[in-house]
Coordinates of C-alpha atoms in Angstrom, one line a residue:
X21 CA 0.0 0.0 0.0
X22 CA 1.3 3.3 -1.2
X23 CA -0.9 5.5 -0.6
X24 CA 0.6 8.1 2.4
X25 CA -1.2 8.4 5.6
X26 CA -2.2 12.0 6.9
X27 CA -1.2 13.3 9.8
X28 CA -5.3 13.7 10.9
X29 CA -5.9 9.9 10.2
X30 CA -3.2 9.5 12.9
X31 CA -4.8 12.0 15.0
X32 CA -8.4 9.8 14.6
X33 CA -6.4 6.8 16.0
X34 CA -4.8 8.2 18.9
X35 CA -8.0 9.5 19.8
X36 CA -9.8 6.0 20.3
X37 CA -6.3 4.8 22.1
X38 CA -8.4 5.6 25.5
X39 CA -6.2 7.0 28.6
X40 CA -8.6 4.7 30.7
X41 CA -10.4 1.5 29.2
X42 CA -9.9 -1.4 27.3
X43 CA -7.0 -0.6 24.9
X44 CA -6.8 -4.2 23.4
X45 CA -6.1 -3.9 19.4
X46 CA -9.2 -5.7 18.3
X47 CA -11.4 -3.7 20.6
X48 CA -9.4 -0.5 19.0
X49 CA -9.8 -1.7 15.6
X50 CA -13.8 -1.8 16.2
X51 CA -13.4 1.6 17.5
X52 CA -11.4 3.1 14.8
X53 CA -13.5 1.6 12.3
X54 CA -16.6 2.6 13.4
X55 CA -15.4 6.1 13.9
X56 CA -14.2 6.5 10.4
X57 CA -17.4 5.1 8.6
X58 CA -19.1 7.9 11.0
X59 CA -17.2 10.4 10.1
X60 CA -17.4 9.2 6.1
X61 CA -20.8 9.9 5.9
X62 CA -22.2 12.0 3.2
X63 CA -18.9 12.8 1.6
X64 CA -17.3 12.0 -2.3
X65 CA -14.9 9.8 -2.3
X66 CA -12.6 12.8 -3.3
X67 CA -13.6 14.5 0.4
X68 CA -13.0 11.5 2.5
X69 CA -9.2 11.3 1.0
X70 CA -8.7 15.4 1.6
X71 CA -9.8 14.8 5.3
X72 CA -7.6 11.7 5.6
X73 CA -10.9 9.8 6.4
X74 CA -9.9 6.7 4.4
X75 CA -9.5 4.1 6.5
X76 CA -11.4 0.4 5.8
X77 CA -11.6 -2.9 6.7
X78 CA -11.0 -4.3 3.2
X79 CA -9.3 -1.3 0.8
X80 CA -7.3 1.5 1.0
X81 CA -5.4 2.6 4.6
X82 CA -5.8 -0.6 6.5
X83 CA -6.0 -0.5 10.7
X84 CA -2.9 -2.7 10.6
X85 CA -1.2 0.1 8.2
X86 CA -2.3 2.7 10.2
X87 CA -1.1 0.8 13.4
X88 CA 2.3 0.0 12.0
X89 CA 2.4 4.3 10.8
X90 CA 1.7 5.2 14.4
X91 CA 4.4 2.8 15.8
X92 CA 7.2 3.8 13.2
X93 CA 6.7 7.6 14.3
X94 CA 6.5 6.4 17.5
X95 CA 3.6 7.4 18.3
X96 CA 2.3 4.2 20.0
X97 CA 3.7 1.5 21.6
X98 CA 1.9 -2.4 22.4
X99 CA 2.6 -5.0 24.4
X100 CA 1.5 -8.2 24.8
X101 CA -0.5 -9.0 27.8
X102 CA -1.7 -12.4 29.5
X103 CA -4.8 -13.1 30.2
X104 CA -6.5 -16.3 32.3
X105 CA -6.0 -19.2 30.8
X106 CA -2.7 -17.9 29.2
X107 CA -4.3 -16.3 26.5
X108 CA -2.4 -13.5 25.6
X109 CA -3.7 -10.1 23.6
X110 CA -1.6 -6.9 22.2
X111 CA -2.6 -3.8 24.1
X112 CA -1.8 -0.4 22.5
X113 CA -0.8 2.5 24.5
X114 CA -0.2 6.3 23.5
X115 CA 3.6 7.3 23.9
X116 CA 4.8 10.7 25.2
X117 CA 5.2 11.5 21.8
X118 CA 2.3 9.9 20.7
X119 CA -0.1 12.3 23.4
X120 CA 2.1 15.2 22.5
X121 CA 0.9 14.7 18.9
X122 CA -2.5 14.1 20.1
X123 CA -2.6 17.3 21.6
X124 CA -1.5 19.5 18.1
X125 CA -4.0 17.0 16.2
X126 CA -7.0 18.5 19.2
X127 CA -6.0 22.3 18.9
X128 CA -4.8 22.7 15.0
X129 CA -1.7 23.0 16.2
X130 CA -2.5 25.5 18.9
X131 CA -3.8 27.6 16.2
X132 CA -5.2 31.4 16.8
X133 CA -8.8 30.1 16.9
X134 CA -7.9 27.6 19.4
X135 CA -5.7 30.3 21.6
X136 CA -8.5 32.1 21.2
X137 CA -11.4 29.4 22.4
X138 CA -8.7 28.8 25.3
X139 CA -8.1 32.3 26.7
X140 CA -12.1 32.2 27.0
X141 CA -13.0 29.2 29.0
X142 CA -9.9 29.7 31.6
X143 CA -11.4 33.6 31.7
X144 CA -15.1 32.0 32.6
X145 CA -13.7 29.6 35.1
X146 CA -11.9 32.3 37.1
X147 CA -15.2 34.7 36.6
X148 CA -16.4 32.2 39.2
X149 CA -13.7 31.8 41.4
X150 CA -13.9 28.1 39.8
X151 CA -11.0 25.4 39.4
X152 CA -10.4 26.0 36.0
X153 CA -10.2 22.6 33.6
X154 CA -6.9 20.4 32.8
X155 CA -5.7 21.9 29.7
X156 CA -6.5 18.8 27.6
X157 CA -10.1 18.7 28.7
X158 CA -9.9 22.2 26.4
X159 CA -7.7 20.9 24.0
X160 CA -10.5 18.2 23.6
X161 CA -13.8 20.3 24.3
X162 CA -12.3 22.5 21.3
X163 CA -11.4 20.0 18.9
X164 CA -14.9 18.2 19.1
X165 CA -16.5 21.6 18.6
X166 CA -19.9 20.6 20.4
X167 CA -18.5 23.0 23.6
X168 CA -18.6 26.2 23.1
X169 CA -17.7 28.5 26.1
X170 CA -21.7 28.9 27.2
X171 CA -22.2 24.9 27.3
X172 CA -19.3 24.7 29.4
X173 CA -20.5 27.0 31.8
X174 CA -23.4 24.9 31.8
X175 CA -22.2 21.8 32.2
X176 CA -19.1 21.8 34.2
X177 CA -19.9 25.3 36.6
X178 CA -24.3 25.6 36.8
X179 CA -24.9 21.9 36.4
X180 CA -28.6 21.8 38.0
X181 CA -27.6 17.5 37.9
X182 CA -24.8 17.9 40.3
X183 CA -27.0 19.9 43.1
X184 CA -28.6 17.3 44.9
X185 CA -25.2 14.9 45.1
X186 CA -23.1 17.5 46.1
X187 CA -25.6 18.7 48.9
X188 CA -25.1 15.4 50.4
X189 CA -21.5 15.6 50.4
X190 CA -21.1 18.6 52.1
X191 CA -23.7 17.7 54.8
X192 CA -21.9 14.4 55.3
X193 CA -18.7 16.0 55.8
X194 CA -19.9 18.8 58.0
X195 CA -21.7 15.6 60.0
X196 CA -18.6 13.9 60.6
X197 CA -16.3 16.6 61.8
X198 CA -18.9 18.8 63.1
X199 CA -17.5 21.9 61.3
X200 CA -20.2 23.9 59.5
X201 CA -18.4 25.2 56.0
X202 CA -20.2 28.7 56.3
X203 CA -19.2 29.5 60.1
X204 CA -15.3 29.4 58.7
X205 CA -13.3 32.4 58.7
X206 CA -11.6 33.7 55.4
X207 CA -8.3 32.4 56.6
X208 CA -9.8 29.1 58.2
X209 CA -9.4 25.7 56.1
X210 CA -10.4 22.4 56.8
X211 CA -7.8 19.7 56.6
X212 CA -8.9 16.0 56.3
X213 CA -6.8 13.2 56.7
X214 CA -8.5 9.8 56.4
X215 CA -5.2 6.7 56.6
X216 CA -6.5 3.6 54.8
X217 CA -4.5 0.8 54.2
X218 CA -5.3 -2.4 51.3
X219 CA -4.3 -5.6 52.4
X220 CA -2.8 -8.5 50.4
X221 CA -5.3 -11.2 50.1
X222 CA -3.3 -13.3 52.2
X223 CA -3.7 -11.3 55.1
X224 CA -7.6 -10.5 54.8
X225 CA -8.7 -12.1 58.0
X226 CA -5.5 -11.1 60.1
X227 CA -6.7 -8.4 62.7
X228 CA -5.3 -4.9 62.3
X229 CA -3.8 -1.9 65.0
X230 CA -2.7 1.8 63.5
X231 CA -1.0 4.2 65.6
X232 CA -0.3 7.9 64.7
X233 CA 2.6 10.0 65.0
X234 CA 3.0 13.7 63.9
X235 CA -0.4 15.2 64.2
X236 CA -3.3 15.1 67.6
X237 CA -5.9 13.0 67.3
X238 CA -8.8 14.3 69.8
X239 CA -10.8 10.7 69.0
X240 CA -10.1 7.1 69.7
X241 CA -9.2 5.6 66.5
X242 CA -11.5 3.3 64.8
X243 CA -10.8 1.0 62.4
X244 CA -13.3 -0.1 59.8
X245 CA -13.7 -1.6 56.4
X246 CA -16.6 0.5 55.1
X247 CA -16.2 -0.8 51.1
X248 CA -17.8 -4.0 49.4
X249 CA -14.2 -4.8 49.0
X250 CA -12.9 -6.0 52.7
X251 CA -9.3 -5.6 52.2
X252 CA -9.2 -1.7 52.8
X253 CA -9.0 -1.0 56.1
X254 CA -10.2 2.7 56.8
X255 CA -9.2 4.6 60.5
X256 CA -11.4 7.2 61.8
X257 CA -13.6 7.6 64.9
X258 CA -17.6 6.4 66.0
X259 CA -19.4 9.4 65.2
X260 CA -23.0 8.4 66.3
X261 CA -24.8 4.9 66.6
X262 CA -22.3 2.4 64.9
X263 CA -21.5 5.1 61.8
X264 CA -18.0 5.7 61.5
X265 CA -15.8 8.9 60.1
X266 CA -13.6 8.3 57.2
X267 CA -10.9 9.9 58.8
X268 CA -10.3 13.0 60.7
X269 CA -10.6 16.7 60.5
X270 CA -8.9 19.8 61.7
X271 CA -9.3 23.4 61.1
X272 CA -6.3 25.2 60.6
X273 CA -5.7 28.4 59.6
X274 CA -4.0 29.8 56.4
X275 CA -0.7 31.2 57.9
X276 CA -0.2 27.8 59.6
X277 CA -0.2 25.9 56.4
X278 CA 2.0 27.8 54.6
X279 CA 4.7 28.1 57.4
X280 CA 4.4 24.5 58.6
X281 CA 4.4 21.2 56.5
X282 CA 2.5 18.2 58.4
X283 CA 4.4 14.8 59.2
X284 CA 2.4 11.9 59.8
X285 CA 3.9 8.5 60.5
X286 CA 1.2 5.7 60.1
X287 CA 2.4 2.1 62.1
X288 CA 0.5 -0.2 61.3
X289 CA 0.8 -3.4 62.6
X290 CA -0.9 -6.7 60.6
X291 CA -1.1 -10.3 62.6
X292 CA 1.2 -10.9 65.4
X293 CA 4.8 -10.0 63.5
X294 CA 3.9 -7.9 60.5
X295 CA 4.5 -3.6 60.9
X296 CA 3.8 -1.3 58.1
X297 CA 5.6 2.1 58.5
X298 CA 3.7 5.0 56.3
X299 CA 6.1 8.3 56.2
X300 CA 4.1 11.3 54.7
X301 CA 5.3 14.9 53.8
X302 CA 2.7 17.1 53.3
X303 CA 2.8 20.9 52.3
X304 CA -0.3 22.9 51.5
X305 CA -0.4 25.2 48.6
X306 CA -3.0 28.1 48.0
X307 CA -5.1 29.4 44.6
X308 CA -7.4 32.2 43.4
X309 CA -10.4 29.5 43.5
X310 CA -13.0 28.8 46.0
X311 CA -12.8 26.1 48.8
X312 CA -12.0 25.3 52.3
X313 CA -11.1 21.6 52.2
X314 CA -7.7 19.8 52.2
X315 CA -7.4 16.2 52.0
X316 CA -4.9 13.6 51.5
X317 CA -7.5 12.0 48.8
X318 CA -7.1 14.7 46.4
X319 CA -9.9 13.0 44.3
X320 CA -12.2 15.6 42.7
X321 CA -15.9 14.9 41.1
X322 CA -14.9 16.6 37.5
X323 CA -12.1 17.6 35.8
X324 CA -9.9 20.0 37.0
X325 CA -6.2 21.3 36.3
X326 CA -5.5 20.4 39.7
X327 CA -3.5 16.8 39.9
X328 CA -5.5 13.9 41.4
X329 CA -4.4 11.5 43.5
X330 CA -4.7 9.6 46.8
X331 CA -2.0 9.0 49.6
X332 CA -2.8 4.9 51.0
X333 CA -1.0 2.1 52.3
X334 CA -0.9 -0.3 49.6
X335 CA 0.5 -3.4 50.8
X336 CA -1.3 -5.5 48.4
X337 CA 1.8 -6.4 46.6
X338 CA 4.5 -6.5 49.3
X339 CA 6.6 -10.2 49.7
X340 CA 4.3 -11.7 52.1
X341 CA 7.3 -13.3 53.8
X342 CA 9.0 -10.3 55.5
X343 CA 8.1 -8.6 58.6
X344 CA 8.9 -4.6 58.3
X345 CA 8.0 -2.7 55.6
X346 CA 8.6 1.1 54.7
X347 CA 6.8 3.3 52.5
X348 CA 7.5 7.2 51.8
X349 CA 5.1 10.0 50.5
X350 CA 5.5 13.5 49.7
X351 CA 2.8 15.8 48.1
X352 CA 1.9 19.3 48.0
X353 CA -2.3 19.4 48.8
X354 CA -4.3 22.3 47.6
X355 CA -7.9 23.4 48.8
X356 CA -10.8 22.8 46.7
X357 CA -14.5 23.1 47.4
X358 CA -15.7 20.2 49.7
X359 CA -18.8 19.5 47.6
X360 CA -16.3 18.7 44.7
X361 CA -14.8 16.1 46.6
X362 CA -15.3 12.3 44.8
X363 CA -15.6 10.5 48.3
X364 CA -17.4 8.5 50.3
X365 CA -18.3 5.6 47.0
X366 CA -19.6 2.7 48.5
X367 CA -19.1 3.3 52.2
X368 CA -21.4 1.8 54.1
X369 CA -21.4 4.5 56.7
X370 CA -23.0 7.0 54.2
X371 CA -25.4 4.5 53.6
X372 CA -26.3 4.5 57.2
X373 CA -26.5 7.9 57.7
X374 CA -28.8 8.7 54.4
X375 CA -31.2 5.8 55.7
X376 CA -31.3 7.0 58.7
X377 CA -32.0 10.8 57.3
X378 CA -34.9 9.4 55.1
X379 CA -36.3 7.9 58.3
X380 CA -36.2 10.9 60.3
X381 CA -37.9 12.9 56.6
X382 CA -40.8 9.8 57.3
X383 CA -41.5 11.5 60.4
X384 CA -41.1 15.3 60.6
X385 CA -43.6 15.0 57.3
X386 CA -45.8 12.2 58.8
X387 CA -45.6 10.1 55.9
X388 CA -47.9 7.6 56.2
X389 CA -47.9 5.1 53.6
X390 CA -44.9 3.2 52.2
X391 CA -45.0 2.4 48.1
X392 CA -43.2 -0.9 46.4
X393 CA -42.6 -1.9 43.3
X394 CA -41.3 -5.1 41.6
X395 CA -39.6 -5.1 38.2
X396 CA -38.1 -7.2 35.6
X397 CA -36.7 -5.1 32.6
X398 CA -36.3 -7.1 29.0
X399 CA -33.3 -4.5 28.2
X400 CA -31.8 -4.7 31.5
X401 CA -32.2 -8.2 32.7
X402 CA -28.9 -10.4 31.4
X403 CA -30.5 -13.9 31.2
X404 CA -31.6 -14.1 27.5
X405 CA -34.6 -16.3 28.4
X406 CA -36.2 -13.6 30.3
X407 CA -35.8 -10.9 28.2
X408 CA -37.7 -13.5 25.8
X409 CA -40.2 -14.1 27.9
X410 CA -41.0 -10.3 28.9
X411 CA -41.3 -10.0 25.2
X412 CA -43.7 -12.8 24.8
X413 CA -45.7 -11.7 27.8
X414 CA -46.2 -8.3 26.1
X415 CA -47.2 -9.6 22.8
X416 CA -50.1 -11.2 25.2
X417 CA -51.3 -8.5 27.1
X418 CA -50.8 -9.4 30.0
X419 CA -51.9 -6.8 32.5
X420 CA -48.4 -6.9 35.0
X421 CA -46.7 -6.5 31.5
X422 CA -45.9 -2.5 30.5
X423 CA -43.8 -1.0 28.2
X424 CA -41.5 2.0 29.9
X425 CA -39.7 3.0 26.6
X426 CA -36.0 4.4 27.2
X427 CA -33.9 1.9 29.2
X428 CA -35.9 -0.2 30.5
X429 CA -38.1 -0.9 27.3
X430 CA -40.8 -3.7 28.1
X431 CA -41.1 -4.8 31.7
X432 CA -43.1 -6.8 34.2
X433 CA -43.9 -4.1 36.1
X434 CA -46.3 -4.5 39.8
X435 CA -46.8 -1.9 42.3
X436 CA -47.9 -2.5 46.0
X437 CA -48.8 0.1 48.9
X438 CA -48.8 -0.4 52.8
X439 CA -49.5 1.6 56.3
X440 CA -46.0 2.4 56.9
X441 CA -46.6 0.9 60.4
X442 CA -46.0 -2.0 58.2
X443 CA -42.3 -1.4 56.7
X444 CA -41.2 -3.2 60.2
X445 CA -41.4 -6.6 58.6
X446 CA -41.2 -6.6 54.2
X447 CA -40.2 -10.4 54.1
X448 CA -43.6 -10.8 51.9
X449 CA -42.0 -8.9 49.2
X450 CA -39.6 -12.1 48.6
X451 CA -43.1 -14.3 48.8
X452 CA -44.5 -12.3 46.3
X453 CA -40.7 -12.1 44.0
X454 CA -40.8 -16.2 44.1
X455 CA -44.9 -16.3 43.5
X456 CA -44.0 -14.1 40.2
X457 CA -40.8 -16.4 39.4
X458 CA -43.3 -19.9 39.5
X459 CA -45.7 -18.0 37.3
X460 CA -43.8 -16.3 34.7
X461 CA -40.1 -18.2 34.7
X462 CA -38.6 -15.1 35.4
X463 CA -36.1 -15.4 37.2
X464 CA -34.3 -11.5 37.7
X465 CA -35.9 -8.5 39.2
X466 CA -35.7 -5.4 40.6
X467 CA -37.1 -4.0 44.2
X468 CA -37.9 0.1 44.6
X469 CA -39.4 1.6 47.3
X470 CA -40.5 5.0 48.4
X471 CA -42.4 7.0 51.2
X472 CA -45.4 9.0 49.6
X473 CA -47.3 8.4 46.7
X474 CA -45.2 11.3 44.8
X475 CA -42.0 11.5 43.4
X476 CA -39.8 8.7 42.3
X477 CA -38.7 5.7 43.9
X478 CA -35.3 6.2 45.6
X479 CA -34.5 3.4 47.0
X480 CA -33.8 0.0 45.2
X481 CA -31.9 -3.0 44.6
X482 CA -31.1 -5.9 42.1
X483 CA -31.8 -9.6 42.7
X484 CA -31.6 -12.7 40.8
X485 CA -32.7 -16.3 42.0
X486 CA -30.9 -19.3 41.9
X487 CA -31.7 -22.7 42.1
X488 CA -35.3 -24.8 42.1
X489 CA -38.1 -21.9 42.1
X490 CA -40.1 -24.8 44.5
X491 CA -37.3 -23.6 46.4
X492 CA -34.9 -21.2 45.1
X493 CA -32.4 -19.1 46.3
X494 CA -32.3 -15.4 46.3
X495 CA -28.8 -13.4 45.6
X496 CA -28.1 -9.8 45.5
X497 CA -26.9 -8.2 42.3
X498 CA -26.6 -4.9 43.2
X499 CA -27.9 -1.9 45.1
X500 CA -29.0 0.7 42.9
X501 CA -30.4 3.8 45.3
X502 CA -30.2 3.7 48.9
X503 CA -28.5 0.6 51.1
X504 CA -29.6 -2.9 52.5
X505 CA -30.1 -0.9 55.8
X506 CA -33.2 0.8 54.4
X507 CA -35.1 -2.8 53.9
X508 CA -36.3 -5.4 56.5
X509 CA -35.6 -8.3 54.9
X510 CA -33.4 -11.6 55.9
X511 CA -31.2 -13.1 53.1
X512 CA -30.8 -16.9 52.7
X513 CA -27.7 -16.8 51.0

């Protein structure tokens, strides 16, 4: 093949090489494929060759071409990764050069338009007193050309989605270290330090002991494992009724953190023999943008300029057969708006706390009735057979059989109200789950509930059953809304 390959049709490639996802080269190739068909669309043959849009599966530029191109110019590199069963598959990865390239490819070479296009969102972002984007995010937003600067105000600084989630991070925060946001002075930060530490598997079920050096703690130290995922071990202190604080908080003022850099010596000691010794450096640097909140998870809920990161133990990967082990950090923490923060995933001690909040709504607005409702989705479920058989009941009319459109497409779909004096005991919603499973060899579901007839249902999990339906047995997929602890029901698993 002689025909040369643009610089642009390298561009297209690098740009479904993914940062984060499945980079194997067949799942590529789909990607690149599809992309340039897309892009093909409505345009002479003459067009698609100017725009370097000539890419196919069986003429002209090939993927493999274009592939061996990228890695010539270095550009990409691949290697070849096993899988179980020793099955081995060639990832591709973007080089320096290769994202460098990228970049030029994204912002026509950094041309006056883009400068332009640039200079304007990083002008909106400091308007607000915002944390202004990463300056690929622009480099990207520009180059797709969907973004201009008013729907990135809109989706990245007055997101009306964002509210409600946000709300509940701030309140959970302000919870746990009793320090109300608002009552701070203007040269008053919070500073939140939550030591976790993830075990090898081998050590799961040995018990655990953390001391602390460098900083006051006022509480006794708590260790939990709040996640799905039992190996992290999280310290903090009991807060209220068996919830626990990921981590601790102090307020500190401004002049303190720029004179003084905190060092915090984690010992944590595994079994009977094994110690863990976490050194960390930490110096605290200050911006133009709003927030009060340091942390050592530096983890933020969109994309920022600011680096991202999180300081842990990781011992997952230590040898097993020695004793002592030191690890070292350093980083420099800057303060960013606490409802921002991407924290608090999957702990169970949110989950708590939010039940316990809706329980407490129940009452101050004497809600009395409690509504439920069981569904299977056809484009949801994953068992084949009962997506066929939602179909088939549909075709038949049968009355517990609706079509929600979207999503969720055709659905057995049954709705049930009760006194909520009632909610004490919901182990007849199983009875009724197996009594639909017998009747219509379905055999996956979903269970919602909700106080009040309005609104949506807010609460709700995934189930499938296993075994005999004379007899079967019940297993959780996953929770959707809420947590476990907003249901009375026993598992048999």
């Amino acid at each position: 093949m002689n025909t040369k390959i643009q610089d642009k049709t390298l561009g297209y490639l690098l740009n479904e090489i993914t940062e984060h996802g499945t980079n194997t080269e067949q799942v590529v190739m789909e990607r690149v494929l599809g992309c340039f068909r897309k892009l093909r669309k409505g345009l002479t043959n003459m067009e698609i060759k100017e725009k370097g849009l000539n890419v196919y599966s069986k003429r002209g530029v090939s993927f493999v071409e274009l592939v061996k191109e990228g890695t010539n110019r270095n550009l990409i590199s691949s290697e070849i990764v096993v899988r179980g069963e020793g099955g081995k598959i060639k990832e591709l990865k973007r080089t320096k050069e290769g994202i460098d390239f990228l970049r030029k490819f994204y912002t026509d070479n950094y041309s006056v338009n883009f400068m332009e296009f640039n200079k304007q969102v990083n002008a909106l972002f400091k308007k607000h007193g915002e944390l202004g984007l990463d300056p690929k995010q622009i480099e990207y937003l520009y180059w797709r050309g969907d973004h201009p600067v008013s729907e990135i105000e809109k989706t990245y600084i007055n997101n009306p989605y964002d509210s409600e989630h946000e709300n509940e991070v701030v309140e959970f925060h302000e919870y746990l270290s009793g320090i109300k946001n608002e009552n701070l002075k203007d040269d008053e930060f919070i500073f939140h330090f939550a030591p976790k530490l993830f075990l090898p598997e081998e050590w799961f079920h040995a018990p655990v002991r953390l001391e602390i050096e460098g900083i006051t703690i006022q509480n006794t130290v708590v260790l939990n494992r709040p996640y799905p995922n039992k190996r992290y071990v999280v310290a903090g202190f009991e807060k209220d009724n068996g919830i626990i604080s990921h981590g601790f908080y102090w307020i500190k003022n401004k002049e303190e953190l720029i004179n003084n850099r905190v060092q915090i010596k984690l010992n944590w000691f595994v079994g009977k023999r094994k110690k863990i010794t976490h050194k960390i450096d930490l110096s605290f640097q200050f911006g133009e943008h709003k927030g009060k909140l340091f942390s050592n998870d530096q983890s933020l809920r969109r994309n920022t300029k600011l680096k991202q990161f999180e300081i842990k133990t990781d011992v997952s990967k230590v040898n097993l057969y020695e004793d002592e082990f030191l690890f070292c950090d350093q980083a420099d923490l800057t303060h960013f708006p606490m409802e921002k923060h991407s924290y608090f995933a999957a702990d169970y001690n949110m989950d708590r706390w939010e039940s316990r909040k809706r329980k407490e709504m129940v009452k101050q607005n004497n809600i009395n009735e409690v509504y439920y409702n069981i569904l299977s989705s056809a484009e949801l479920n994953w068992e084949d057979k009962n997506k066929a058989l939602i179909e088939e009941f549909m075709k038949k009319g049968d009355a517990n059989f609706k079509n929600h459109g979207g999503d969720y497409g055709a659905c057995f779909d049954v709705n049930f109200s009760h006194h909520i004096s009632k909610e004490i005991d919901e182990a007849w919603l199983f009875d009724k789950v197996i009594e639909f499973a017998k009747k219509y060899k379905i055999t996956e579901f979903e269970m919602w509930k909700k106080y009040g007839e309005g609104g949506l249902y807010e609460i709700g999990f995934g189930i499938y059953l296993e075994g005999s339906l004379d007899n079967p047995t019940i297993k959780l997929r996953e929770v959707y809304l809420g947590s476990l602890a907003d249901w009375n029901l026993s598992w048999n698993e």
